[in-house]
PDB file of C-alpha atoms in Angstrom:
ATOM      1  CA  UNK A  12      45.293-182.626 102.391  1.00  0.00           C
ATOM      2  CA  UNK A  13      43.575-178.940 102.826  1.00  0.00           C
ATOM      3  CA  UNK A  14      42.482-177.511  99.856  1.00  0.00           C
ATOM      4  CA  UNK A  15      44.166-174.125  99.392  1.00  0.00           C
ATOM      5  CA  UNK A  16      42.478-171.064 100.279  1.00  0.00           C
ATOM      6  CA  UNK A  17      40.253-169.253  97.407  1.00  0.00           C
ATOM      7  CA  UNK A  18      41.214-167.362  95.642  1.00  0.00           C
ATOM      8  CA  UNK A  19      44.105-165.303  96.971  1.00  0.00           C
ATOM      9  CA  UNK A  20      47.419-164.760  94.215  1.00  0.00           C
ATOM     10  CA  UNK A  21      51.091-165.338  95.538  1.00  0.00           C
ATOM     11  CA  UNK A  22      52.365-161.822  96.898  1.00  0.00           C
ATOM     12  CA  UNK A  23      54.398-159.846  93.554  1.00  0.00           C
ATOM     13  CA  UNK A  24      52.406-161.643  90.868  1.00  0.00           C
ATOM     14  CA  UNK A  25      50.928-158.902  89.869  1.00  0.00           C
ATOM     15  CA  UNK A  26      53.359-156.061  90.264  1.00  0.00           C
ATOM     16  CA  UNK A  27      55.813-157.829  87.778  1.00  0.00           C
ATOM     17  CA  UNK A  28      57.335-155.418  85.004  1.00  0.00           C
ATOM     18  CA  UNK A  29      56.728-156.285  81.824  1.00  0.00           C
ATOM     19  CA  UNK A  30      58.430-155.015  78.725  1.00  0.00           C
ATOM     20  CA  UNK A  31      57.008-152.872  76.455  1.00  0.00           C
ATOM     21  CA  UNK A  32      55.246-149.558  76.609  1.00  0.00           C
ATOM     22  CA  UNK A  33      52.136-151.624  76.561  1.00  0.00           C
ATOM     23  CA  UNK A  34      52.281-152.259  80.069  1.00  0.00           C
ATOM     24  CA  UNK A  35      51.292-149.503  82.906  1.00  0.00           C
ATOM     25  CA  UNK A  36      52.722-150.605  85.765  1.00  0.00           C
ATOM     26  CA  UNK A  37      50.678-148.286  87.717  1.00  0.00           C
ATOM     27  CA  UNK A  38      48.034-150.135  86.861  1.00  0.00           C
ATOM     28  CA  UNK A  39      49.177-153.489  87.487  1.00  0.00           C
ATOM     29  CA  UNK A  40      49.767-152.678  90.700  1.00  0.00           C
ATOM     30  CA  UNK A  41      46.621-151.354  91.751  1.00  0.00           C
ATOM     31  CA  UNK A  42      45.116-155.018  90.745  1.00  0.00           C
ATOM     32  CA  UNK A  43      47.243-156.612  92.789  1.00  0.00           C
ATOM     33  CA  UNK A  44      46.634-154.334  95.771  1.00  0.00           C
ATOM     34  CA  UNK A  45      42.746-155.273  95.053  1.00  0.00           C
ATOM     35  CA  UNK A  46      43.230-159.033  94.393  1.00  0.00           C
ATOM     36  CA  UNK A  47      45.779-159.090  97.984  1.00  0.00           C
ATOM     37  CA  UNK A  48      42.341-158.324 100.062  1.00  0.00           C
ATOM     38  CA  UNK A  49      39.903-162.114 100.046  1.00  0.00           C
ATOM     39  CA  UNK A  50      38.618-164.245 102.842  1.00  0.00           C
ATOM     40  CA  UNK A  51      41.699-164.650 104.433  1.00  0.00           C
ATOM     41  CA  UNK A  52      42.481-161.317 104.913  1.00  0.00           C
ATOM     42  CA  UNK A  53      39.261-159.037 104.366  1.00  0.00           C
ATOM     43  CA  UNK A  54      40.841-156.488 106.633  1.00  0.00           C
ATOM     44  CA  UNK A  55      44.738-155.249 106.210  1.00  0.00           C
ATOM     45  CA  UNK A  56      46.988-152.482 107.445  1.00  0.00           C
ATOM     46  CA  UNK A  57      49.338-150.217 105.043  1.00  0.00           C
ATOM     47  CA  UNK A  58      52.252-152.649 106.032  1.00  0.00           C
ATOM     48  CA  UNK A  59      49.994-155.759 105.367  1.00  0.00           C
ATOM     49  CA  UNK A  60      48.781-154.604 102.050  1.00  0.00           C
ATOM     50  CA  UNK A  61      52.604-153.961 101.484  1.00  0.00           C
ATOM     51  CA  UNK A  62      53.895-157.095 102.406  1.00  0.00           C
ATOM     52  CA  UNK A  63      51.303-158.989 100.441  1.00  0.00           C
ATOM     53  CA  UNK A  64      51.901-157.086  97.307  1.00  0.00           C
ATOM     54  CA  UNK A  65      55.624-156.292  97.204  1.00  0.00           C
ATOM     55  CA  UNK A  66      55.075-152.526  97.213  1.00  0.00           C
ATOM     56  CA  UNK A  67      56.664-149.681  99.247  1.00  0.00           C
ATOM     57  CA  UNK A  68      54.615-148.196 101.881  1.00  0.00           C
ATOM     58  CA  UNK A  69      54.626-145.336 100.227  1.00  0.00           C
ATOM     59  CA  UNK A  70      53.679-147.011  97.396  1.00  0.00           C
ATOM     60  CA  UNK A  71      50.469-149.046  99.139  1.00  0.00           C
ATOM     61  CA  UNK A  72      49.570-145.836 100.171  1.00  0.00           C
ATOM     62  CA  UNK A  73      49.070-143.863  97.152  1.00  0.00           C
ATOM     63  CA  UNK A  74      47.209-146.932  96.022  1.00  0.00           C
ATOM     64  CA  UNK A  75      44.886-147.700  98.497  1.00  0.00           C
ATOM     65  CA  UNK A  76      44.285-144.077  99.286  1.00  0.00           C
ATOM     66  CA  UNK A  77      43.512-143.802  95.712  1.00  0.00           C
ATOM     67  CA  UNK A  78      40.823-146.756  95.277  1.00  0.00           C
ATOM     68  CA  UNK A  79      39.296-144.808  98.924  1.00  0.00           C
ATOM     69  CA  UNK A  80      38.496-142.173  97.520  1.00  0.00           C
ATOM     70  CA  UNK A  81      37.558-143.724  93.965  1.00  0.00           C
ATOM     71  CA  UNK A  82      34.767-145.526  96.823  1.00  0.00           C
ATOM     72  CA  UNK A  83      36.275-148.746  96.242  1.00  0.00           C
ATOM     73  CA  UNK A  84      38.014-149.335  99.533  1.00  0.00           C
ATOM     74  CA  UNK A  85      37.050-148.330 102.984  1.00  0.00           C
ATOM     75  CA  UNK A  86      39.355-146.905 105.887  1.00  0.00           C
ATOM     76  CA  UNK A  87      38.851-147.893 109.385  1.00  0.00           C
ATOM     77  CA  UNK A  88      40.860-146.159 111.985  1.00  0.00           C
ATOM     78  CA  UNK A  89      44.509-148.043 110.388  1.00  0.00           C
ATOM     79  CA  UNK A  90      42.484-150.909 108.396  1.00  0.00           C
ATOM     80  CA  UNK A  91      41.506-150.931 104.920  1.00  0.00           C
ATOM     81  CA  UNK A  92      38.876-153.152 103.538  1.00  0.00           C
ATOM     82  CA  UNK A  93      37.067-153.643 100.003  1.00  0.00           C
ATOM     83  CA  UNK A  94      33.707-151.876  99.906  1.00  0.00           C
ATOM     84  CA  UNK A  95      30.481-153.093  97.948  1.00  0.00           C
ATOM     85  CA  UNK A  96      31.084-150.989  94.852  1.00  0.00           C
ATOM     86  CA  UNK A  97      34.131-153.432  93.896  1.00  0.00           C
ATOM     87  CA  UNK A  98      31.285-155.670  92.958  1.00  0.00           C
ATOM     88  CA  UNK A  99      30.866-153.642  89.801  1.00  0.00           C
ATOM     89  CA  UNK A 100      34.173-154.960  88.399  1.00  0.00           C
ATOM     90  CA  UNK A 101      33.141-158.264  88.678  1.00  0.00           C
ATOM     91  CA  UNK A 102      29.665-157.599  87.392  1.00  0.00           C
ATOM     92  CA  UNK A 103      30.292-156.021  84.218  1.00  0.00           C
ATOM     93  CA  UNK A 104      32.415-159.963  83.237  1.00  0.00           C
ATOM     94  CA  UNK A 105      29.284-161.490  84.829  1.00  0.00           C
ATOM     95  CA  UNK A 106      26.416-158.959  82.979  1.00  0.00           C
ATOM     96  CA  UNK A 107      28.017-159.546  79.719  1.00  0.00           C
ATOM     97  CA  UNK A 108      28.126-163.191  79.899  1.00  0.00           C
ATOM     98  CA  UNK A 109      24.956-164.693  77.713  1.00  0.00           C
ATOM     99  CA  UNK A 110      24.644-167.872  80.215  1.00  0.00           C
ATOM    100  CA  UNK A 111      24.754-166.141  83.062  1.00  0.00           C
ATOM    101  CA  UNK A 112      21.271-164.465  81.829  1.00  0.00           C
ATOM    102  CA  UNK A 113      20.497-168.087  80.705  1.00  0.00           C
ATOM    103  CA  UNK A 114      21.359-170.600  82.766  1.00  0.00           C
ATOM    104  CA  UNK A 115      19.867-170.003  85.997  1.00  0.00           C
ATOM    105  CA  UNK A 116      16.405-171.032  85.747  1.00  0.00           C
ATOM    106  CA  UNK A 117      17.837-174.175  84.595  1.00  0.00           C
ATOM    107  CA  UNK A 118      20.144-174.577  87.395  1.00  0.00           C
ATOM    108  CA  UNK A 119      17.310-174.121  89.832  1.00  0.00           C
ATOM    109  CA  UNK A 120      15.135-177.247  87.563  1.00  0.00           C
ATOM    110  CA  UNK A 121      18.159-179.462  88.340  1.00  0.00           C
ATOM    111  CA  UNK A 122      18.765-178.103  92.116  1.00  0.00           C
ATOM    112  CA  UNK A 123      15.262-179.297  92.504  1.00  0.00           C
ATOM    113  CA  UNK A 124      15.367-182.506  91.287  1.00  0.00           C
ATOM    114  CA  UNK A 125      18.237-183.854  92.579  1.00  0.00           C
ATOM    115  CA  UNK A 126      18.254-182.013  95.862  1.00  0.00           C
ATOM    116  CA  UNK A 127      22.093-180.790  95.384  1.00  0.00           C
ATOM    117  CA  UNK A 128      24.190-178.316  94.839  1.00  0.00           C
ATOM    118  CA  UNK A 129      24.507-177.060  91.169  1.00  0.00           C
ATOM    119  CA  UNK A 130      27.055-175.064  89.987  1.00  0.00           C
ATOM    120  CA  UNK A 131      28.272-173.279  86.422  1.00  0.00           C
ATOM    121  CA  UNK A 132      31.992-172.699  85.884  1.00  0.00           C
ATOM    122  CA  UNK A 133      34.695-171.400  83.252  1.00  0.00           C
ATOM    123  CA  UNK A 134      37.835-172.160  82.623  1.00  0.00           C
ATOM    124  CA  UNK A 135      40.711-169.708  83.597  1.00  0.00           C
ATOM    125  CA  UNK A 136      44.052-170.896  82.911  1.00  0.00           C
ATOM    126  CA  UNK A 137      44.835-174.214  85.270  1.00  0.00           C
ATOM    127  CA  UNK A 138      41.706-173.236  87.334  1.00  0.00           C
ATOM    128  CA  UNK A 139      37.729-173.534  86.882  1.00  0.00           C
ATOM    129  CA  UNK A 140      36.486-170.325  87.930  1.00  0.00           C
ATOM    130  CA  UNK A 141      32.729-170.617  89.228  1.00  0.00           C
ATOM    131  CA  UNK A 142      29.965-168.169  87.226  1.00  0.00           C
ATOM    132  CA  UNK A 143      27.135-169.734  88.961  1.00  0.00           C
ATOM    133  CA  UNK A 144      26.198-171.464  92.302  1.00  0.00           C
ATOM    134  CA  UNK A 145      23.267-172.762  94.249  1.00  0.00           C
ATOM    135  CA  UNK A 146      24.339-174.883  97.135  1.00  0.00           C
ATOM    136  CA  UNK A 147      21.579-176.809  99.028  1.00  0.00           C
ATOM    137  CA  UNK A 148      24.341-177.754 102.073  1.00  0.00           C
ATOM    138  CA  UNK A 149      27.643-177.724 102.297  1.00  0.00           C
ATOM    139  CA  UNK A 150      29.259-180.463 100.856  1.00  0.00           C
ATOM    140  CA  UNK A 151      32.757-178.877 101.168  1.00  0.00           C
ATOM    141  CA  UNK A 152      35.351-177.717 103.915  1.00  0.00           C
ATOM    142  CA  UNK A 153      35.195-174.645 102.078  1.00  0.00           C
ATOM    143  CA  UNK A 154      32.786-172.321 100.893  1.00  0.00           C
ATOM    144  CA  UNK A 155      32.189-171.710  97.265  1.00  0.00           C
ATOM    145  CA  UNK A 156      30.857-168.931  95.709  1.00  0.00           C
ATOM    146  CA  UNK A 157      31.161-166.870  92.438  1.00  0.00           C
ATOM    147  CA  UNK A 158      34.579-166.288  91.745  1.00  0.00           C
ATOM    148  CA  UNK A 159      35.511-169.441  93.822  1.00  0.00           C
ATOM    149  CA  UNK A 160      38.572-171.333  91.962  1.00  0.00           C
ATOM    150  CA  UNK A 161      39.521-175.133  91.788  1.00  0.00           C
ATOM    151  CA  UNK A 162      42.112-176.943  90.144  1.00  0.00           C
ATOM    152  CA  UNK A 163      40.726-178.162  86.836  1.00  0.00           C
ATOM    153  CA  UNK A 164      42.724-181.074  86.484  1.00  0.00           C
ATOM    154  CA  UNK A 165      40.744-182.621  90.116  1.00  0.00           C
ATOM    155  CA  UNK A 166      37.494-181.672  89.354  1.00  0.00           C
ATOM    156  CA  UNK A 167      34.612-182.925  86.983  1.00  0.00           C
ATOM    157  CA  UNK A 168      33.659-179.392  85.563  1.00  0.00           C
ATOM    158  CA  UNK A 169      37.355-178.977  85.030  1.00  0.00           C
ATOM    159  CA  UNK A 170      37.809-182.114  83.158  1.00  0.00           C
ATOM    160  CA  UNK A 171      35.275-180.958  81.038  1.00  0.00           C
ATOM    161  CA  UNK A 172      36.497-177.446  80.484  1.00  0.00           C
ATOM    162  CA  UNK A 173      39.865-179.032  79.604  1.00  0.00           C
ATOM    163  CA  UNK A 174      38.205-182.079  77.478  1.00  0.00           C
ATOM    164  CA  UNK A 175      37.146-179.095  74.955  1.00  0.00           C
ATOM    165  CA  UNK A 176      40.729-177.894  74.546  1.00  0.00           C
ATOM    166  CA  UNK A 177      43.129-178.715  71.472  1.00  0.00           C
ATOM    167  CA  UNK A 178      45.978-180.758  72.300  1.00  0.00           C
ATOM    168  CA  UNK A 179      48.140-178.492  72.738  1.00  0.00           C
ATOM    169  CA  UNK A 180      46.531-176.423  74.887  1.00  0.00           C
ATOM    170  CA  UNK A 181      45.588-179.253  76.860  1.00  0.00           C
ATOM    171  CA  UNK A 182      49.742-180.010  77.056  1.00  0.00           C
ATOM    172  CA  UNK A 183      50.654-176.754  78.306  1.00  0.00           C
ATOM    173  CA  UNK A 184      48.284-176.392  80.737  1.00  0.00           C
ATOM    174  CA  UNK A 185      49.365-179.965  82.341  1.00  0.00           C
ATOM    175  CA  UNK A 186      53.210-179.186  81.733  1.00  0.00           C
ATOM    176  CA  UNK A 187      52.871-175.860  83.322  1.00  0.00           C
ATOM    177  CA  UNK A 188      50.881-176.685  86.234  1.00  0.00           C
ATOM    178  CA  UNK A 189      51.238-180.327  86.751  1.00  0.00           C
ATOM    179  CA  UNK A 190      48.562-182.366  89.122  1.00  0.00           C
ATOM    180  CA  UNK A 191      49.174-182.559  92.550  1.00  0.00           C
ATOM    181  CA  UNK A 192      47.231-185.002  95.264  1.00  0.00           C
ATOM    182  CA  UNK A 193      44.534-183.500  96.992  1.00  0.00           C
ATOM    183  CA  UNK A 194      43.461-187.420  98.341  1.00  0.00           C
ATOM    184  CA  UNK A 195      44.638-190.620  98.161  1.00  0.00           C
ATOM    185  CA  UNK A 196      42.622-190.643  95.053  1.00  0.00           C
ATOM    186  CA  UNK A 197      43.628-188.153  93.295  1.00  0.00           C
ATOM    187  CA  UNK A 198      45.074-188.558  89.833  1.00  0.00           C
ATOM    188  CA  UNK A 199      48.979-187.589  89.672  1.00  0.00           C
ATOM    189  CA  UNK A 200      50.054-189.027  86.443  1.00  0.00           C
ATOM    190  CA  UNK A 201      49.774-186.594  83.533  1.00  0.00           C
ATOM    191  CA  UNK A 202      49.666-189.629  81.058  1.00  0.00           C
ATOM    192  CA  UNK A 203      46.695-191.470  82.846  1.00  0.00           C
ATOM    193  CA  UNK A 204      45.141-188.197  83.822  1.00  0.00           C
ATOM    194  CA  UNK A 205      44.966-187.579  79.885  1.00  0.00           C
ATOM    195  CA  UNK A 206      43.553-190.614  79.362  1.00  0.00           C
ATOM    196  CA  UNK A 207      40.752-189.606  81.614  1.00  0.00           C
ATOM    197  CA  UNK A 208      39.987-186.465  79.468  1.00  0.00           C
ATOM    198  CA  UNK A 209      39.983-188.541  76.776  1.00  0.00           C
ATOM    199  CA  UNK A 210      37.225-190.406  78.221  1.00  0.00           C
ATOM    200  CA  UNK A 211      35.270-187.083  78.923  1.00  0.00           C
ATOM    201  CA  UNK A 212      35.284-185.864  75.263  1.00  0.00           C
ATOM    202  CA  UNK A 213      34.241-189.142  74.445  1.00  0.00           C
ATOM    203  CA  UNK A 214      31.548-189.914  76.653  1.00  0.00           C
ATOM    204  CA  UNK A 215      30.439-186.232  77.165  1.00  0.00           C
ATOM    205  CA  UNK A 216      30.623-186.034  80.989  1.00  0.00           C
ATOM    206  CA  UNK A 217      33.099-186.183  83.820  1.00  0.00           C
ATOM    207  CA  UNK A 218      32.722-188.178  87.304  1.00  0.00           C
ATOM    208  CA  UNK A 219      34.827-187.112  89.668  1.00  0.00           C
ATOM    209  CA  UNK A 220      34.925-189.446  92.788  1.00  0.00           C
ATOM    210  CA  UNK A 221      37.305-188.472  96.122  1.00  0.00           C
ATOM    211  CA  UNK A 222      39.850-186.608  94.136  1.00  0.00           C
ATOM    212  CA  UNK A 223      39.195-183.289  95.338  1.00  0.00           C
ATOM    213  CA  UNK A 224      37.771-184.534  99.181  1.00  0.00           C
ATOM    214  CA  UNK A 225      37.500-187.375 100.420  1.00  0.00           C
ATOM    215  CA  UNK A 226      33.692-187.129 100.981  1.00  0.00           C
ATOM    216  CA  UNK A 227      33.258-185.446  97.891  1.00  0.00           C
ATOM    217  CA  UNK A 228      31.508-186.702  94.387  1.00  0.00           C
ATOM    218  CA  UNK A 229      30.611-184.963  91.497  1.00  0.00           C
ATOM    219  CA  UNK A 230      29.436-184.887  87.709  1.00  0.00           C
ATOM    220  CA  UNK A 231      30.027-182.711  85.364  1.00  0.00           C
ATOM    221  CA  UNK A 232      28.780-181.909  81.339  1.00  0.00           C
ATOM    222  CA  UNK A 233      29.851-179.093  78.847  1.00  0.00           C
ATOM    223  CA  UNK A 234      27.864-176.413  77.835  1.00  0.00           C
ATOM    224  CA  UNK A 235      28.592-175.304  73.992  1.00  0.00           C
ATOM    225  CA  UNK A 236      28.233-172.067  71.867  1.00  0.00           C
ATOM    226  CA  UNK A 237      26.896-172.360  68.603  1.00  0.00           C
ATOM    227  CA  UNK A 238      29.657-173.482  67.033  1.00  0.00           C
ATOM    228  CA  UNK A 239      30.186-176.778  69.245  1.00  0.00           C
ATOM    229  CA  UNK A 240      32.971-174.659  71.203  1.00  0.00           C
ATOM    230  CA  UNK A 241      32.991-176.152  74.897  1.00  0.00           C
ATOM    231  CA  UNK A 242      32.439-172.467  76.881  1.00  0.00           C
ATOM    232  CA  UNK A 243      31.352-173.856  80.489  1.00  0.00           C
ATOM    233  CA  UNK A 244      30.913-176.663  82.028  1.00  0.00           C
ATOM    234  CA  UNK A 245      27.886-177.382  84.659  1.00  0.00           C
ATOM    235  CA  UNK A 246      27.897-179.950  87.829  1.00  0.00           C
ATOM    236  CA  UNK A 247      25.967-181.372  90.520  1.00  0.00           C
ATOM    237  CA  UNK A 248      28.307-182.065  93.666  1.00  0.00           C
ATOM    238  CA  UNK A 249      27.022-184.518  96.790  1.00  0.00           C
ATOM    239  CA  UNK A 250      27.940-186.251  99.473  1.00  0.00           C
ATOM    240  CA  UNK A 251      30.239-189.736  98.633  1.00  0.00           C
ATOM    241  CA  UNK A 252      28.246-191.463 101.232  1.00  0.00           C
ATOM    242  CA  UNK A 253      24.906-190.948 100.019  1.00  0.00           C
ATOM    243  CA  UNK A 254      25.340-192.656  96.542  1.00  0.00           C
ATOM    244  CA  UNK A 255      27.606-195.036  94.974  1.00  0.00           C
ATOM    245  CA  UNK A 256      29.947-193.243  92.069  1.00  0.00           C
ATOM    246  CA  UNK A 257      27.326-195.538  89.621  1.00  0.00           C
ATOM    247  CA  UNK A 258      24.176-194.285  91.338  1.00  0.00           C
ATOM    248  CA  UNK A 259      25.183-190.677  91.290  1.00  0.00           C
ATOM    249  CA  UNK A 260      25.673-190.498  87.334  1.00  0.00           C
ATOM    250  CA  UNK A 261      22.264-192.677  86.775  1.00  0.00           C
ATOM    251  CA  UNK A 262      20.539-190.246  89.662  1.00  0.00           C
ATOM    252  CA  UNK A 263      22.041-186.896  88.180  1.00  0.00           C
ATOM    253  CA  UNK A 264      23.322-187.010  84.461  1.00  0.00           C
ATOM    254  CA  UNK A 265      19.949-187.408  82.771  1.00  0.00           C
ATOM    255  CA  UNK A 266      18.915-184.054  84.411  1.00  0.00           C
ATOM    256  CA  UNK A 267      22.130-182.571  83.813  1.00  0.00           C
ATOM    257  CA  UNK A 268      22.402-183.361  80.152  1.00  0.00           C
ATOM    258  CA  UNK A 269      18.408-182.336  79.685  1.00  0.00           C
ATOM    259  CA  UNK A 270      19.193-178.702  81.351  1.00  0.00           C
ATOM    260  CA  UNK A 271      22.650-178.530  79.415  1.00  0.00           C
ATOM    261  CA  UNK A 272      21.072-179.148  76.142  1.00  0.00           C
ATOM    262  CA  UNK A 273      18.090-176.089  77.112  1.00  0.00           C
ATOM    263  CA  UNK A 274      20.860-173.752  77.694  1.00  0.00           C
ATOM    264  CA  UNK A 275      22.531-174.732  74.614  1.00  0.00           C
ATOM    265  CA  UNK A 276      19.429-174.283  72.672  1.00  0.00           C
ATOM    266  CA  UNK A 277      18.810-170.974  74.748  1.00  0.00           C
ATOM    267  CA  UNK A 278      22.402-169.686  73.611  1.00  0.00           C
ATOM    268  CA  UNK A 279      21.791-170.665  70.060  1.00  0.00           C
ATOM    269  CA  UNK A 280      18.320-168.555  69.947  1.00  0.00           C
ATOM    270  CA  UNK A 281      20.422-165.655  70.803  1.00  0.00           C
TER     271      UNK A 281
END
């Protein structure tokens, strides 16, 4: 099964009126004509951008023309595309996040030692949303970067991310968004899929093995604030074929839990 493409929101989402005179509307909808542009369309027309959001023309227009000349988007003949300076949204989440100071050199210790791809994520609702990356090769049909999102529920850092939840926040995360198959392998059953997490808080690690790819295997730990509060989770992702399930977890765990436990220490200094 194709994973599904990263990280593009169903068309409307975010033009919804709320109640309230909380919400500005106005607002809302120039998010959602920024989160309609991603790797799948990096290049739209006014009717595009439209369609995608649920907006008049007229609408799109005021919008995008807007966020032009605020220099976040960039008009080419009829096409509009994001420009570098919507980095800075992202940036000032990313610059005010403690481990994302912290963690890297870390990252790079276990990158080097295990000779595979390390990666730092949060959780964001039913999704892990990546913080960090460095990729050694491509272990994936798709590309993954900062901002990437998964599932949680089919991947190790997820598992992790959701191990460190109450139960009932665990419950309505499942109930809302229940697991789908991405392989043969993949976990469906919200009962044993609990179980599972159970295991993770217990053992203090996640192995996730074919559920997301068929060729892909990972393992996962939590990262923790002072207070014992799971607030990331960190991986190392390979190839299935290059180590037994067993192998990979004796091969990369010790380094993961060494570089976890210096970032913890890190975060607790500050």
């Amino acid at each position: 099964m194709p994973l599904p493409p990263v990280p593009a929101p169903p068309a409307g989402d975010a033009v919804t009126v709320a109640p309230g005179d909380t919400y500005v509307q106005s607002f809302a909808r120039g998010l959602a004509v920024i989160r309609a542009f991603g790797p799948e369309r990096p290049h739209m027309t006014l009717s595009e951008v439209a369609s995608r959001t649920g907006l008049t023309r007229a609408g799109a227009r005021r919008i995008l023309l807007t966020l032009a000349q605020l220099g976040y988007v960039a008009v080419d003949e009829r096409r509009f595309a994001l420009t570098p300076r919507i980095l800075d949204l992202g940036y000032a989440y990313l610059s005010g996040l403690p481990l994302w100071n912290l963690a890297l050199p870390y990252m790079e210790a276990v990158a080097q030692s295990t000779r595979e791809s390390c990666s730092v994520s949060v959780l964001d609702g039913p999704d892990v949303v990546y913080i960090l990356r460095l990729s050694t090769h491509k272990v994936m049909s798709i590309n993954l970067s900062v901002g990437s999102r998964l599932p949680a529920w089919v991947t190790a850092m997820g598992r992790v991310l959701l191990a460190g939840l109450d139960e009932a926040s665990l419950d309505r995360i499942l109930g809302e968004h229940p697991p789908t198959a991405y392989t043969p392998e993949s976990i469906t059953d919200t009962g044993a899929l609990k179980a599972v997490i159970e295991d993770t808080r217990r053992q203090g690690y996640a192995r996730v093995v074919r559920e997301l790819e068929p060729g892909l295997q990972s393992v996962a730990v939590p990262v923790v604030d002072r207070a014992g509060r799971t607030i990331a989770a960190m991986n190392v992702s390979c190839h299935a074929s290059r180590y037994t399930p067993e192998d990979m977890v004796a091969a990369f765990l010790p380094a993961l839990r060494e570089a976890a436990e210096q970032i913890n220490e890190a975060l607790r200094r500050r």
